[in-house]
Coordinates of C-alpha atoms in Angstrom, one line a residue:
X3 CA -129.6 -52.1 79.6
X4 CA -128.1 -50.7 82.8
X5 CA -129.1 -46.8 83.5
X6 CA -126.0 -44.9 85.0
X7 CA -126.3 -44.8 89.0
X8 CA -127.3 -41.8 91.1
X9 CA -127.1 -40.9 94.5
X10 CA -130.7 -40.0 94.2
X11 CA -133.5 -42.2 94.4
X12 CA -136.2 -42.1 91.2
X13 CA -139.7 -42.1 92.6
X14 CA -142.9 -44.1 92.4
X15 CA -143.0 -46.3 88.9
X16 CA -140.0 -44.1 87.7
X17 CA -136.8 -46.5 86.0
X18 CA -134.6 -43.5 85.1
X19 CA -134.8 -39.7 86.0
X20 CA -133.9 -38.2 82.3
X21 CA -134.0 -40.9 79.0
X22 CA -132.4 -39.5 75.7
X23 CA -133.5 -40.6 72.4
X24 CA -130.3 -40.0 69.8
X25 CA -126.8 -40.8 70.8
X26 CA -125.6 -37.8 68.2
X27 CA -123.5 -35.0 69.3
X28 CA -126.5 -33.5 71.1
X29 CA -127.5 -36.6 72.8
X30 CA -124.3 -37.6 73.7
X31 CA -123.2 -34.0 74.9
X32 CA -126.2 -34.1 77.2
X33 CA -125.5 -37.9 78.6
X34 CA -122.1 -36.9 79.5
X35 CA -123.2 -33.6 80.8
X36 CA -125.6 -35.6 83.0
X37 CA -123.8 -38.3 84.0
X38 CA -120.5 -36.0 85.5
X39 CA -123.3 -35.1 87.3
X40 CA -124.6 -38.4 88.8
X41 CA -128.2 -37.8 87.3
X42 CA -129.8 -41.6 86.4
X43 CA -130.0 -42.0 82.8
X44 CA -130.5 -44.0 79.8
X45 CA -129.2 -43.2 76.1
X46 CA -130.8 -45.4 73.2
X47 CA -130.1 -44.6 69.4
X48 CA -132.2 -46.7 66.7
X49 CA -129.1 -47.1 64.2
X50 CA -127.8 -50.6 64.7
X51 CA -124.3 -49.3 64.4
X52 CA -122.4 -45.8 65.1
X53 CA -122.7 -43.0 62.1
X54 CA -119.7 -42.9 60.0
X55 CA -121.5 -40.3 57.8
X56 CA -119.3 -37.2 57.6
X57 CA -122.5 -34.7 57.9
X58 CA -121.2 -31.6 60.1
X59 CA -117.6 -31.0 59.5
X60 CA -116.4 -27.9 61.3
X61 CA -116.3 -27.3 65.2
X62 CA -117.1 -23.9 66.3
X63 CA -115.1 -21.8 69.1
X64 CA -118.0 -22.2 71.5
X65 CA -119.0 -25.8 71.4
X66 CA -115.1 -26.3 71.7
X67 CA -115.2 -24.5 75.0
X68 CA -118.1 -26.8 75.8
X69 CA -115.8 -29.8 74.8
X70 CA -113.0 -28.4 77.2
X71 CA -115.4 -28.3 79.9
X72 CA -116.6 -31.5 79.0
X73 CA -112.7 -33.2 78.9
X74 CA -113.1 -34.1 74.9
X75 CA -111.2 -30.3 73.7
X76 CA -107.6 -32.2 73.6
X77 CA -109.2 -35.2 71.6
X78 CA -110.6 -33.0 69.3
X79 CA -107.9 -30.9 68.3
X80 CA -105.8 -33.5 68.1
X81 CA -107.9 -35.3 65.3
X82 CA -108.8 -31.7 63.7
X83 CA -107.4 -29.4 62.1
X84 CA -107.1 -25.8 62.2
X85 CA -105.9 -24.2 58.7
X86 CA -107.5 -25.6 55.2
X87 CA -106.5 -23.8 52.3
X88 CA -109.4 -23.2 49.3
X89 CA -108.1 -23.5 45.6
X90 CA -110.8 -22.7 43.1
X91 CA -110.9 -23.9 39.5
X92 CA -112.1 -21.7 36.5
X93 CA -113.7 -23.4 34.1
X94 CA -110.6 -23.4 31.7
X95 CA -108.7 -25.7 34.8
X96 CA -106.3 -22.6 36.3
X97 CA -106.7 -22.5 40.0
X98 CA -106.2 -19.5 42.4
X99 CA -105.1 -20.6 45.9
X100 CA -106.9 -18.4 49.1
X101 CA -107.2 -18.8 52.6
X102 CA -109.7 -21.5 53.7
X103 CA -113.3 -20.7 54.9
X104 CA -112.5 -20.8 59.1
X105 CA -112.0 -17.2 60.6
X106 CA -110.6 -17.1 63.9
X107 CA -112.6 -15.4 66.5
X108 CA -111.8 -11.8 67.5
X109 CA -108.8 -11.9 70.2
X110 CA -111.3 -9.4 72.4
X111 CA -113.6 -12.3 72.9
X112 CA -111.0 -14.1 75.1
X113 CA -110.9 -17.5 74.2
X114 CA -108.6 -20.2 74.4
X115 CA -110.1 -21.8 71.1
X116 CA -110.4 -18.5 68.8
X117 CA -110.0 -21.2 65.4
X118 CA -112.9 -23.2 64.2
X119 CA -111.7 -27.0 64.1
X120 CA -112.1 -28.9 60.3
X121 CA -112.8 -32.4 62.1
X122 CA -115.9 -34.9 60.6
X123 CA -119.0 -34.8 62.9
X124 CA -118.5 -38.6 63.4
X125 CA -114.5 -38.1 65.3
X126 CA -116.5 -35.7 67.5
X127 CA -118.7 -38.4 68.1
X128 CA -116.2 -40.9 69.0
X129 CA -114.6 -38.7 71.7
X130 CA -118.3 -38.0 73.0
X131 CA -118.8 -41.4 73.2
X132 CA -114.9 -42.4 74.6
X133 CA -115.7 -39.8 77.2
X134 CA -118.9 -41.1 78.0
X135 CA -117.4 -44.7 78.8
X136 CA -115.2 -42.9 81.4
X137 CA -118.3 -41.7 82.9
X138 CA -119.3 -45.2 82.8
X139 CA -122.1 -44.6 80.2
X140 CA -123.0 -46.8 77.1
X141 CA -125.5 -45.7 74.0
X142 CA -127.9 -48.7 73.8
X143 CA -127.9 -49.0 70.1
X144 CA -130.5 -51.0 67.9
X145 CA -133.3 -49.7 70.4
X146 CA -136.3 -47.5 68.1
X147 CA -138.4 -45.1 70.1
X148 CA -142.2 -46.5 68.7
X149 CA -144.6 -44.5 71.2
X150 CA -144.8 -41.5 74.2
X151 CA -147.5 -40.7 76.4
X152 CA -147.2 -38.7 79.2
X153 CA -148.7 -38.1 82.8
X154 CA -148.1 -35.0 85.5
X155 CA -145.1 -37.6 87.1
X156 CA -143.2 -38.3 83.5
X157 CA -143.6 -40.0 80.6
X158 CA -143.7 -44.0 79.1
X159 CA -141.6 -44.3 76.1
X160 CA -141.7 -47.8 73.7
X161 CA -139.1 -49.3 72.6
X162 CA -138.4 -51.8 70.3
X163 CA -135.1 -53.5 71.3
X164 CA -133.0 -56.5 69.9
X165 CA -134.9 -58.4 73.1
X166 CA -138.8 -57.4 72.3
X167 CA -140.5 -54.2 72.3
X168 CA -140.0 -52.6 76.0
X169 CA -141.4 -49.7 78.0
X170 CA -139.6 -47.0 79.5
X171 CA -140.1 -44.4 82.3
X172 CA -138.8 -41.5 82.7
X173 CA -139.1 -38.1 84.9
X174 CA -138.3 -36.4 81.6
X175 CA -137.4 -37.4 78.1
X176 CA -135.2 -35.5 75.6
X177 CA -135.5 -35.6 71.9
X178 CA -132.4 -35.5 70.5
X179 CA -133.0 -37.9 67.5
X180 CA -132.4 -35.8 64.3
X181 CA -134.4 -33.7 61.7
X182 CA -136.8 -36.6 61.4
X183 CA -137.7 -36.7 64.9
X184 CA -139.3 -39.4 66.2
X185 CA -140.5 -37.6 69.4
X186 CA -141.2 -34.5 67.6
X187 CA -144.1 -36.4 65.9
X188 CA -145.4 -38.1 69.3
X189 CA -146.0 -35.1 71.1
X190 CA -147.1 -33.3 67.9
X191 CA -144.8 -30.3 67.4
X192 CA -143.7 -29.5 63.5
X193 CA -141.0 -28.2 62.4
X194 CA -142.2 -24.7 61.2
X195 CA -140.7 -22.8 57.9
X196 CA -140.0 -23.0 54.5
X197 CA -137.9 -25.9 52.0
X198 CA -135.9 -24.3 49.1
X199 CA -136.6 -26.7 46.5
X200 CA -133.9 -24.5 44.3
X201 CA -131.1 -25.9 47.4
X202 CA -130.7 -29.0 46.2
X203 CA -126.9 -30.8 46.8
X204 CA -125.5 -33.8 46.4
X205 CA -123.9 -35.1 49.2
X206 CA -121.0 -37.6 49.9
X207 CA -118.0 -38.9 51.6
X208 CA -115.8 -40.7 49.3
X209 CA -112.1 -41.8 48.6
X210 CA -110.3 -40.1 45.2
X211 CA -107.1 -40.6 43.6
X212 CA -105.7 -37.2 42.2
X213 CA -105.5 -34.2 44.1
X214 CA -103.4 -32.7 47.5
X215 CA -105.0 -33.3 50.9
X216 CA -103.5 -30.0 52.0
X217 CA -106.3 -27.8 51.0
X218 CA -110.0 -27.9 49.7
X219 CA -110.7 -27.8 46.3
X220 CA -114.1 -26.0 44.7
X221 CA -115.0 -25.6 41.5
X222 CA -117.0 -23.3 39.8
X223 CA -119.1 -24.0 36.4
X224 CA -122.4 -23.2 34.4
X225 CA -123.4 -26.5 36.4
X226 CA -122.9 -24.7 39.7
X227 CA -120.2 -25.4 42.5
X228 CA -118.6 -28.7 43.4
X229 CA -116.4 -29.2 46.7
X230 CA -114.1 -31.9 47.7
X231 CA -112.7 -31.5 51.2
X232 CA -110.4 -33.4 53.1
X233 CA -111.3 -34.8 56.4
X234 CA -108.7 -34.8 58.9
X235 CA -107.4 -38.0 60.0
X236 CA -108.8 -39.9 57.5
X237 CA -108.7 -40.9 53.8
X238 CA -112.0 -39.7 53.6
X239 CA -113.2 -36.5 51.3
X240 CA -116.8 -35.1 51.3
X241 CA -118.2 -34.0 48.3
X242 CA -120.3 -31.2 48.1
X243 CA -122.1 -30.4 44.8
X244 CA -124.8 -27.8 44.0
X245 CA -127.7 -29.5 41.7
X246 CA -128.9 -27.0 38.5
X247 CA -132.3 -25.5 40.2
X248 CA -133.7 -26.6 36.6
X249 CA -133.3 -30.1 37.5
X250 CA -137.1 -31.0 38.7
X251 CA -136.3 -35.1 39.9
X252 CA -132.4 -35.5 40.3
X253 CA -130.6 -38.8 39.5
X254 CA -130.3 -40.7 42.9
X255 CA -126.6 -40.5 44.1
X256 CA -124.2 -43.0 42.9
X257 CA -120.5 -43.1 42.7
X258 CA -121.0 -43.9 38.8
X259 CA -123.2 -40.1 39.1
X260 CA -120.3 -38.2 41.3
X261 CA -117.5 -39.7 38.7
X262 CA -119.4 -38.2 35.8
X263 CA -120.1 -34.6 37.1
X264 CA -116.7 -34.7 39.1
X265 CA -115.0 -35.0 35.5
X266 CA -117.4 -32.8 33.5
X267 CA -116.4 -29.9 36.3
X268 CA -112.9 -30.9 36.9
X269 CA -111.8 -31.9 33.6
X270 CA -108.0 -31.8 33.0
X271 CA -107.8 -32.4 36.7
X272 CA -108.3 -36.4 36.1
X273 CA -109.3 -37.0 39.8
X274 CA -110.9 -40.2 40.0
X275 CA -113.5 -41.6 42.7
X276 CA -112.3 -44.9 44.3
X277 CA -114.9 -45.6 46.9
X278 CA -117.9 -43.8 48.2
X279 CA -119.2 -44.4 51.9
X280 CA -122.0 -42.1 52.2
X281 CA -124.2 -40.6 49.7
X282 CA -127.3 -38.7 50.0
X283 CA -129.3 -35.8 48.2
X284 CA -129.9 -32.9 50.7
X285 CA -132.6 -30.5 50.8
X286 CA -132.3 -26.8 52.0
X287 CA -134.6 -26.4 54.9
X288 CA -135.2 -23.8 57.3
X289 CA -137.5 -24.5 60.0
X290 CA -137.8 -24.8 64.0
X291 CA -140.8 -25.8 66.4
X292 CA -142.9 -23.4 68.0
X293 CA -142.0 -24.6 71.6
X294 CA -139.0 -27.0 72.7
X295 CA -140.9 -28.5 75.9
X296 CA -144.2 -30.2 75.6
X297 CA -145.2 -31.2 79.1
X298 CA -142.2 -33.7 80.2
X299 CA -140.4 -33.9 76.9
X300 CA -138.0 -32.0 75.7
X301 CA -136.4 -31.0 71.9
X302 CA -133.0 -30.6 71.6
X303 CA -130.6 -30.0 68.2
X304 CA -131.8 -30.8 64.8
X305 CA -135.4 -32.1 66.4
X306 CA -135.8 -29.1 67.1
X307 CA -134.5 -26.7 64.1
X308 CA -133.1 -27.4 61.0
X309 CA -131.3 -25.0 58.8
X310 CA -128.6 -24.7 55.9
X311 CA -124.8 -25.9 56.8
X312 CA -123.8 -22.2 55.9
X313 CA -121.4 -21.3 59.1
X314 CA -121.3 -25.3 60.5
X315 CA -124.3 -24.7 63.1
X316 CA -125.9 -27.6 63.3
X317 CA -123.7 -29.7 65.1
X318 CA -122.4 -26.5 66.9
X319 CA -126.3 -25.3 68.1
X320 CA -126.9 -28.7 69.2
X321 CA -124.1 -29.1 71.3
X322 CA -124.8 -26.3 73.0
X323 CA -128.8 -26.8 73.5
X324 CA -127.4 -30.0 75.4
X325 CA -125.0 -27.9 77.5
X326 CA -128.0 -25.3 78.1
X327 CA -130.2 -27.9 79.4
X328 CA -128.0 -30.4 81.5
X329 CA -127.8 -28.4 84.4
X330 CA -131.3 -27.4 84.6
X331 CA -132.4 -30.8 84.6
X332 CA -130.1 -31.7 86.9
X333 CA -131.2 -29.2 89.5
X334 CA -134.7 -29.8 89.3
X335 CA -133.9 -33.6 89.9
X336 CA -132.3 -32.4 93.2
X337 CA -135.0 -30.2 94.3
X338 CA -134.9 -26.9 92.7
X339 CA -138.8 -24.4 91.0
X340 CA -139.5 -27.0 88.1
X341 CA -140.0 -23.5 86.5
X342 CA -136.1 -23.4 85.7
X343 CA -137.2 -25.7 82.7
X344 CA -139.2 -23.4 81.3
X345 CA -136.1 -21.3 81.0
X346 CA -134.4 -24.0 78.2
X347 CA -137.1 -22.7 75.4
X348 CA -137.1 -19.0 76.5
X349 CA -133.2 -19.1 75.8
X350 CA -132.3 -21.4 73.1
X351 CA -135.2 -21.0 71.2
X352 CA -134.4 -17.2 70.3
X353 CA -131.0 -18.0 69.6
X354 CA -131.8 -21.2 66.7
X355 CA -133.8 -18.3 65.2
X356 CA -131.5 -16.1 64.9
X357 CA -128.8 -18.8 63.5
X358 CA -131.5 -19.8 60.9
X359 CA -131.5 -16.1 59.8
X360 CA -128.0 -15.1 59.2
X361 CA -127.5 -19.1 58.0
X362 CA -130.3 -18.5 55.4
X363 CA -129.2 -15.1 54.7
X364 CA -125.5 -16.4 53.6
X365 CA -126.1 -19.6 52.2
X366 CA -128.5 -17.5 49.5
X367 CA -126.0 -15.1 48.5
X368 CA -123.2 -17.7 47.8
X369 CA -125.7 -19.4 45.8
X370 CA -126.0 -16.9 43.7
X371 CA -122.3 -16.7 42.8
X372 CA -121.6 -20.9 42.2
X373 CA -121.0 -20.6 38.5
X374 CA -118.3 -18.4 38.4
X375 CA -115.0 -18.8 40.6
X376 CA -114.1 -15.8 41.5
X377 CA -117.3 -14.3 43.5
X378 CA -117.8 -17.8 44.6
X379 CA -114.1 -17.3 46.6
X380 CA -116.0 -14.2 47.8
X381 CA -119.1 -15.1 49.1
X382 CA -117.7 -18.3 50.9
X383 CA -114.9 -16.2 52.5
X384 CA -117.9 -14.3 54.2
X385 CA -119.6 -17.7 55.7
X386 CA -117.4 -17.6 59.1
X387 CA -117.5 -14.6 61.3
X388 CA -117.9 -13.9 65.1
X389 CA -121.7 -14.6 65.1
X390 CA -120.9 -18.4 63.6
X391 CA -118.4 -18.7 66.5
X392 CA -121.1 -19.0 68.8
X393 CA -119.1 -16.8 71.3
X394 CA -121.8 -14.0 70.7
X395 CA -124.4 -16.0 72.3
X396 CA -125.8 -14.2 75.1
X397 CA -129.4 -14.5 77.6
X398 CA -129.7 -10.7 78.3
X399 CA -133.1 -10.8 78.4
X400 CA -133.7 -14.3 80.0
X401 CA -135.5 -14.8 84.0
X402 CA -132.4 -15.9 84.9
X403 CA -130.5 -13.3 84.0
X404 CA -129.9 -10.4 86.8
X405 CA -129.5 -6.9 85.7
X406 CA -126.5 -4.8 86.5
X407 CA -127.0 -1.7 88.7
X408 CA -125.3 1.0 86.3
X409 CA -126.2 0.8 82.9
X410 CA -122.4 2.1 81.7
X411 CA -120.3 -0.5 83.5
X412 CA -117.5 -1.7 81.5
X413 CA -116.7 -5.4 80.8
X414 CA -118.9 -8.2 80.0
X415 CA -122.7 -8.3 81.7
X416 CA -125.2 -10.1 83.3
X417 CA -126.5 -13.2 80.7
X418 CA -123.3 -12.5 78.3
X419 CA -120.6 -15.1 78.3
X420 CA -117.8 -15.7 80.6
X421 CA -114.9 -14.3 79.1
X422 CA -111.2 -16.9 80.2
X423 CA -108.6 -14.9 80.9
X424 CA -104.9 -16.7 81.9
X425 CA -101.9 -15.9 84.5
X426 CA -103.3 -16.3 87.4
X427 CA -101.3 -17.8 90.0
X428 CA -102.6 -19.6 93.6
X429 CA -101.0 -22.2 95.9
X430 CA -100.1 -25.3 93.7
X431 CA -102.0 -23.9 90.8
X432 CA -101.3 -21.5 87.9
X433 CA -104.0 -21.1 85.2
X434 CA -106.7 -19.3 83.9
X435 CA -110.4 -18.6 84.4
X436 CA -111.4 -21.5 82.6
X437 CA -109.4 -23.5 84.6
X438 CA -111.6 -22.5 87.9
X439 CA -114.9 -22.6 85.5
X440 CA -114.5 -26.3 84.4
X441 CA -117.0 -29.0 86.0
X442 CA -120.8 -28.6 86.7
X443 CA -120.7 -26.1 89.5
X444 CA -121.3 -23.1 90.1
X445 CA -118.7 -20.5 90.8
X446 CA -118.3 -17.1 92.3
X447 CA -115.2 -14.5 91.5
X448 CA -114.7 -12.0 93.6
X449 CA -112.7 -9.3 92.7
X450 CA -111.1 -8.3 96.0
X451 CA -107.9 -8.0 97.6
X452 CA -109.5 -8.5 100.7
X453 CA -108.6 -12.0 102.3
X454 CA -111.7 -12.6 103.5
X455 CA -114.5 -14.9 102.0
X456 CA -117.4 -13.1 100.2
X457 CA -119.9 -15.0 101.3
X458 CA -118.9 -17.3 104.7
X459 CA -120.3 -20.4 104.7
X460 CA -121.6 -20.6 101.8
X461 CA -119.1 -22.5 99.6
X462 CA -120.1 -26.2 98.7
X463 CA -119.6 -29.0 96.1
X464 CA -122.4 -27.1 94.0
X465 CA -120.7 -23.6 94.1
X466 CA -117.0 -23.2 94.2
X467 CA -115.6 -19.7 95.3
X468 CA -112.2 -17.9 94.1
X469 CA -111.0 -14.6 95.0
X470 CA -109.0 -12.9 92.7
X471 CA -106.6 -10.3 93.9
X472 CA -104.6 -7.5 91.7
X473 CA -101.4 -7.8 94.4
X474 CA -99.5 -11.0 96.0
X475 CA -101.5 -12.5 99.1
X476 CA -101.7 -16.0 100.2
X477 CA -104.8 -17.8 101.6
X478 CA -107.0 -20.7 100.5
X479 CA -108.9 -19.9 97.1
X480 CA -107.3 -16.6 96.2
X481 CA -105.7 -16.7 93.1
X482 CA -103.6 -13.8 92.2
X483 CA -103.7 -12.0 88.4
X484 CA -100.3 -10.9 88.3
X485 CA -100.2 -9.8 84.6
X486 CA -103.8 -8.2 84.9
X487 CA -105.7 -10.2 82.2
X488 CA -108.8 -11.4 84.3
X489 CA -109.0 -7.4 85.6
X490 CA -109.0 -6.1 82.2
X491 CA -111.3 -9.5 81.1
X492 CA -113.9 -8.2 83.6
X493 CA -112.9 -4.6 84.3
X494 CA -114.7 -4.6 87.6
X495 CA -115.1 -1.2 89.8
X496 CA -113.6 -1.8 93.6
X497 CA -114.7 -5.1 95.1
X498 CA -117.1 -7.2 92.6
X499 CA -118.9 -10.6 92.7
X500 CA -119.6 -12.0 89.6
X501 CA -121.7 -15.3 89.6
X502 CA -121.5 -17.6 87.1
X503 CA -123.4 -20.6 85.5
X504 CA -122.4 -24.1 85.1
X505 CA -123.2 -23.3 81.3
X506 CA -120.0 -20.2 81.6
X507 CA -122.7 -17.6 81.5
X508 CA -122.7 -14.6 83.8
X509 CA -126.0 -14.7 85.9
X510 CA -124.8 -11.8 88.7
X511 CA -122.6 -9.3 89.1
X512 CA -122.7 -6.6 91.8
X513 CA -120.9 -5.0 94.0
X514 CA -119.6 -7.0 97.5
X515 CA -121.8 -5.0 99.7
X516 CA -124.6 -6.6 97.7
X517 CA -123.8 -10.1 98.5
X518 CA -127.5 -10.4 99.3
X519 CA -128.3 -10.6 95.6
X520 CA -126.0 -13.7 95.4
X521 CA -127.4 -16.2 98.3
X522 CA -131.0 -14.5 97.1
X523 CA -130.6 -15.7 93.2
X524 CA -128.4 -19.3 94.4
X525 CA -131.7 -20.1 96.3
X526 CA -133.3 -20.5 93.5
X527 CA -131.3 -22.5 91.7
X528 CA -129.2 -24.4 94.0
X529 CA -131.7 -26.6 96.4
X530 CA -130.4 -25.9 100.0
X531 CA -127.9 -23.0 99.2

């Protein structure tokens, strides 16, 4: 079990900086975050094999831009796919056909990914884990996380592993090992809130004979709703199934179960299971832990909140705690306040609660419309929105954040998303905002048709900085917006600097003559800046 290599040297007793527990989409998000970034690491999940359980199916607009940044966005879209149709069933067998349950993102949110992705949660995996290996990473799989204790330098995990029970040490240690968190319940944080015993589904991925792969197919009966929908790139379907709230102890899932209420609800539709891979009974839960570091240790995805699939957040949230907290650890490790930490739970923490809400709050009005077809076609259609596309997210309030100077600026602000913009043109590039974003630096824009640098000196591996001008000039790192999308993107007054995170959030933005306020905050965060 080989760690990946770092420049830097782990102290004292230390046999890896940063160990992650789950090699998921959050874990594996994380490890390739860190290891881009030459931060030692380890990466152990306690399945013997990789998932093939469908679970999450839909990738969001912003954990897509995470994947682009990441180098997995081209694998993804090429296994997804973009539109799926929805025909619903009355009860009688006629069908209306509408459009499927993924809204594009409003075009004023400038994004190169405005369409949710249909892909299974396990392809997303794969291209993780393919990217990973590039990295020079490997999950260590059949290795159980057993016991944590902790000191002020890090913490001691066991390990049970194919070769004995083992012991490992680690500066930190992220949780990222599922709802039923094993390091949740060693450093004794709970998951908080309620379980809706009347959200009860039946769960599945299974292989049918019978219907078009072109669309998803719902129907709606006294019974409730039943789904089948079409994975991409497979032969797979995943079956989604209300259970009557009447039902105290369901049946355990079997295909010989999903046949029988697949043909009581489908009836004259004769579609017929062939094989079932995956089945499982799910349980509505809404819940989240109080705090997402305890000491050294840190909770990350569905360790640390769980909530109903309404929207496809779970996957999506995780992602993105991952993308949150990569950096951070990563500049610590290199010398930066171990206060930055601190500043994983003050942002993501807010913003889990706020998915739970609106989750909650739409999965409970579609389930009161599952028995009859026509409001059911209704209330999913309202599912997917702006907030769901995760391109919303914002820190305004968080440390890190920097307030602007005039309150009625126009554009986006200080702890609000990096918006891409394209057509910009530089020597031997042409490209967009994104394009100069990607990779785990900082960078600095500086609005300016000035040719000189913003801040002398001051450029490094760390923090990359690009000047874009409104008119032709030529010089190194201008890039020049000749069809004046990154001005309107950013709408900046005269000369502007606008400082943004290795996550694509805005952290700065002032005016060139306060320059000071950039070198001031890059102290902080970037050791030796």
């Amino acid at each position: 079990m080989n760690p990946i290599s770092s420049t830097s040297t782990v102290p004292g007793d230390l046999q890896v900086e940063v160990l992650i527990v789950g090699a998921g989409p959050t874990g594996l998000t994380l490890a390739c975050d860190l290891a881009r970034r030459g931060i030692s690491h380890r990466l152990i999940e306690r399945s013997e094999s990789y998932s093939t359980a469908s679970r999450a199916k839909t990738i969001q607009p912003r954990a897509l831009e995470v994947a682009d940044d990441l180098g997995i966005a081209k694998s993804i879209l090429i296994k997804g796919l973009v539109d799926l149709p929805a025909r619903y069933y009355n009860v009688d067998g006629n069908f209306v056909d509408k459009q499927g349950l993924a809204v594009a993102a409003d075009g004023k949110l400038s994004t190169p990914y405005t369409n949710p992705i249909w892909i299974a949660e396990f392809d997303v995996e794969a291209a993780l884990r393919d990217r990973y290996a590039q990295f020079g990473g490997q999950v260590e799989l059949n290795t159980t996380a057993t016991g944590l204790s902790q000191d002020p330098g890090g913490a001691a995990v066991t390990v049970d592993t194919p070769n004995g029970i083992r012991t490992i040490r680690a500066r930190y240690v992220v949780g990222a090992d599922g709802g039923k968190s094993s390091i949740r319940k060693f450093i004794g944080a709970q998951l908080v809130g309620d379980t809706y015993e009347n959200q009860r589904w039946y769960l599945g991925d299974v292989r049918i004979e019978g219907l078009d792969r072109s669309r998803m197919h719902v129907w709606a009966s006294a019974e409730g709703m039943l789904g089948l929908t079409p994975l991409p790139s497979t032969d797979i379907w995943q079956l989604q199934s209300t259970i009557p709230p009447d039902i105290e102890n369901p049946e355990q899932p079997s295909l010989e179960l999903y046949q029988a209420m697949l043909s009581r609800r489908a009836g004259a539709a004769n579609v017929v299971i062939t094989h079932a891979s995956w089945l499982s009974i799910y349980r509505v839960n809404v819940r989240m832990v109080d705090h997402y570091q305890r000491g050294n240790v840190f909770l990350a995805g569905d360790a640390a909140h769980v909530h109903s699939p309404a929207g496809g957040q779970g996957m999506n949230t995780g992602m993105q705690d991952a993308y949150n907290l990569g950096w951070k650890l990563a500049a610590v490790l290199r010398g930066a306040d171990a206060a930055l930490l601190e500043t994983y739970d003050e942002e993501r923490r807010p913003i889990a609660r706020t998915v739970l809400e609106d989750s909650t709050k739409k999965l409970g009005a579609m389930m009161k419309t599952v028995t009859e077809s026509g409001k059911l076609s209704k209330s999913l259609g309202t599912i997917s929105d702006d907030l769901t596309s995760g391109l919303l997210v914002a820190y305004p309030a968080s440390s890190l954040t920097r307030p602007m100077a005039e309150a009625s600026k126009q554009g986006p602000r200080p702890g609000e998303r990096a918006p891409d913009a394209s057509g910009l043109h530089g020597e031997d590039f042409a490209g967009s905002i994104f394009d100069l974003l990607r990779g785990p630096h900082w960078t600095l824009l500086a609005f300016t048709d000035s040719s000189e640098s913003p801040l002398p000196g001051i450029e490094s591996e760390e923090l990359h900085v690009h000047r874009i001008a409104g008119t032709d000039m030529k010089a190194a790192n201008v890039f020049v917006d000749r069809r004046g999308d990154a001005y309107r993107a950013y709408a900046p007054e005269g000369n502007e600097l606008v400082l943004i995170r290795p996550d694509g959030y805005i952290a700065v933005r002032c005016k060139s003559e306060d320059a000071a306020l950039i070198t001031n905050y890059l102290a902080l965060v970037i050791p030796g800046a």
